[in-house]
Coordinates of C-alpha atoms in Angstrom, one line a residue:
X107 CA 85.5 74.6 124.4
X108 CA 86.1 76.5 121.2
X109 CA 83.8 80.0 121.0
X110 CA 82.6 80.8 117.2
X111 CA 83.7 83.5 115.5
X112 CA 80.9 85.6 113.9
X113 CA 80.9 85.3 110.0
X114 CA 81.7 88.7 109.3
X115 CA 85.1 88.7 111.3
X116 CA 85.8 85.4 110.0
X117 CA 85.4 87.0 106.3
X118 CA 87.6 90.0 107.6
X119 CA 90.0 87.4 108.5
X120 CA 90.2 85.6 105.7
X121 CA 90.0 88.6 103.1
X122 CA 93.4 89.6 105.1
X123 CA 95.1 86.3 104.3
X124 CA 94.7 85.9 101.0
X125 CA 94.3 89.3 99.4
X126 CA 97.5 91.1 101.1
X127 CA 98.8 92.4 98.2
X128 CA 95.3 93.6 96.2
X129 CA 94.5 97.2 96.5
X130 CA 96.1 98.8 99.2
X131 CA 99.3 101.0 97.8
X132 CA 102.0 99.8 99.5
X133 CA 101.3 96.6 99.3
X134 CA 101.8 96.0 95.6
X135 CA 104.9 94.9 94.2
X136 CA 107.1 98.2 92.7
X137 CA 106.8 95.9 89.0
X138 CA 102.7 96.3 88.8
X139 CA 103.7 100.5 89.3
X140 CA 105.8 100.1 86.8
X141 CA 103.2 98.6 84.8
X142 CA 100.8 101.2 85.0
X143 CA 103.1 103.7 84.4
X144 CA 104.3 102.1 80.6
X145 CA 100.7 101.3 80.1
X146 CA 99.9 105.7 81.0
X147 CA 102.6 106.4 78.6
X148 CA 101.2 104.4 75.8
X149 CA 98.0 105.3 75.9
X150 CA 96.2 109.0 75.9
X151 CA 95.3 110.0 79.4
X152 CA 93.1 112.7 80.5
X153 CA 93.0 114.2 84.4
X154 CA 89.5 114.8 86.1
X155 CA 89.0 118.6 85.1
X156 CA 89.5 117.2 81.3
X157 CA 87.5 114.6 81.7
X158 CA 84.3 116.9 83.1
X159 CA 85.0 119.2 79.8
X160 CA 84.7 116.2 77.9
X161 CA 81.5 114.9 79.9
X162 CA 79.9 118.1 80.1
X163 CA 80.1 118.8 76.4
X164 CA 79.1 114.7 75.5
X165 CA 82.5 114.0 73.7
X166 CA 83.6 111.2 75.3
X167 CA 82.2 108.7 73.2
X168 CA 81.2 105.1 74.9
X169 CA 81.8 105.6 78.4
X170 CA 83.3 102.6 80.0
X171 CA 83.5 101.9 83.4
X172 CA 86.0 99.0 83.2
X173 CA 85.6 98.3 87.3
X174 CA 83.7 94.8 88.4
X175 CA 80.1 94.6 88.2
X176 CA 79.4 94.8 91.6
X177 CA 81.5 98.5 92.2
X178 CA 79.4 100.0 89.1
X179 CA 76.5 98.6 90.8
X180 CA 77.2 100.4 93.6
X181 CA 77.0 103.7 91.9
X182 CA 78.7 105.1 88.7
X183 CA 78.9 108.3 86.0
X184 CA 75.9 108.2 84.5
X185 CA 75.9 107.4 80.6
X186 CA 78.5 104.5 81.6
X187 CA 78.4 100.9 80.2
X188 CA 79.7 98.4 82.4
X189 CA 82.6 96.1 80.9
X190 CA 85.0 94.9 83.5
X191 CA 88.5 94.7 83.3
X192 CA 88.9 91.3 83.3
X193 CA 86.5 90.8 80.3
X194 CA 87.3 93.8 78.5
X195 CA 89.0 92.2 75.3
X196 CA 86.5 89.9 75.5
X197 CA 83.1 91.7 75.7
X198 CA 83.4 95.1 74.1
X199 CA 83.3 93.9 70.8
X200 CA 79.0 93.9 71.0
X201 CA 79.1 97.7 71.9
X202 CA 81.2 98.8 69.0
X203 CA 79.8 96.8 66.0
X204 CA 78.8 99.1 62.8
X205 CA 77.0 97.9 60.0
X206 CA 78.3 94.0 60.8
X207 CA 82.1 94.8 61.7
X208 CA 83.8 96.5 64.4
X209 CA 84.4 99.9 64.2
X210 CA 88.2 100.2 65.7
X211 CA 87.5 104.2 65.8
X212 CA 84.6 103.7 68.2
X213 CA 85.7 106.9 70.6
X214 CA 85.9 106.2 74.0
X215 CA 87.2 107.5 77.4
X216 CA 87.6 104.6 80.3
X217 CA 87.3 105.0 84.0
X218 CA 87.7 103.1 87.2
X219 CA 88.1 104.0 90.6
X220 CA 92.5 105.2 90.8
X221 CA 93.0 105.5 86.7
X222 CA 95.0 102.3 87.4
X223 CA 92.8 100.1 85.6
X224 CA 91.4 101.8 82.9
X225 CA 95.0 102.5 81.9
X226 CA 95.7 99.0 81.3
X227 CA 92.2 98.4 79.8
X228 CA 93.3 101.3 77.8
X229 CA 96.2 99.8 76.5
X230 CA 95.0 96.3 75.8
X231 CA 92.6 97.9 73.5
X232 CA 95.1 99.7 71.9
X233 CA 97.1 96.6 71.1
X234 CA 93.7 94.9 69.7
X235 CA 94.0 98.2 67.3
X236 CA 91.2 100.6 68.7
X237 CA 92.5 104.0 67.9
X238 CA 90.5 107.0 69.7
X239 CA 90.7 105.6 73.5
X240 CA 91.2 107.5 76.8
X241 CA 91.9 106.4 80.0
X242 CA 90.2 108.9 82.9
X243 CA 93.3 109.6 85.4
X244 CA 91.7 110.2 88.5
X245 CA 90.1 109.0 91.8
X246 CA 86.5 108.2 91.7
X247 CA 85.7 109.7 95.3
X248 CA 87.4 112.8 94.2
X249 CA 85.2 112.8 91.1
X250 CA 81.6 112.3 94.1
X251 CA 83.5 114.4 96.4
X252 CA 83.3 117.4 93.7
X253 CA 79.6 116.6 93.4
X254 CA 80.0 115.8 89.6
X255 CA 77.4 113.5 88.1
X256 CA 77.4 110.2 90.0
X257 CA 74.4 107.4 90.4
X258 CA 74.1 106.1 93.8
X259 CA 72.4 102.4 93.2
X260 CA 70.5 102.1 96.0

């Protein structure tokens, strides 16, 4: 007779099937490195202690926090919008609209939780023609660890 397997080790066991490559260094192909790296060098990046400057002296402009909805709601740099990666191109057109048309200058400085993400984000909004964009290069944790300003959703 067959014994069943709790749900939650039958979700760890599936997660580790089908998400091998997602996330975890190594694992990712060298050509998604390479990737971020062309998208780093086409875009203006900014490390953590430049980014605090910026935050500290409110000149970053829309704060995005290109991550998926359910990572900001777990906790985020206050003053952040949520617009996820994989709706970006799509969805920040409704934050930037001045006087009826977008405003391609709209400053802004993107984040996620590596810098991996918000540099691509970064450069697909450069190719749609936004001008004054930043993507934050830097862990998250590091950012909590250093006690910086961070909501905890609780």
């Amino acid at each position: 007779m067959r014994k069943n397997l709790p749900l939650s080790m039958m979700l760890l066991i599936s997660a580790a099937l089908l998400l091998p490559g997602l996330g975890f260094g190594a694992d990712i192909p060298a050509s998604v490195g390479q990737l971020v790296t062309n998208a780093k060098k086409a875009v203006k990046t900014v490390n953590m202690a430049e980014f605090k400057a910026m935050y500290d002296k409110k000149d970053t402009g829309l704060l995005v926090d290109v991550r998926d909805p359910d990572e900001y709601a777990s906790g985020h740099i206050p003053g952040a919008v949520n617009v996820s990666r994989g709706t970006l191109e799509f969805k920040i057109w409704r934050l930037i609209v001045v006087t009826e048309k977008p405003d391609l200058n709209t400053k802004m400085a993107l984040y996620c939780g590596s810098g991996w993400r918000c540099a691509l984000a970064a450069k697909s909004l450069k190719d749609l023609g936004f001008t004054r964009v930043t993507a934050v290069n830097m862990q998250l944790a590091d950012w909590k660890k250093a006690g910086f300003p961070f909501e905890e959703n609780k």
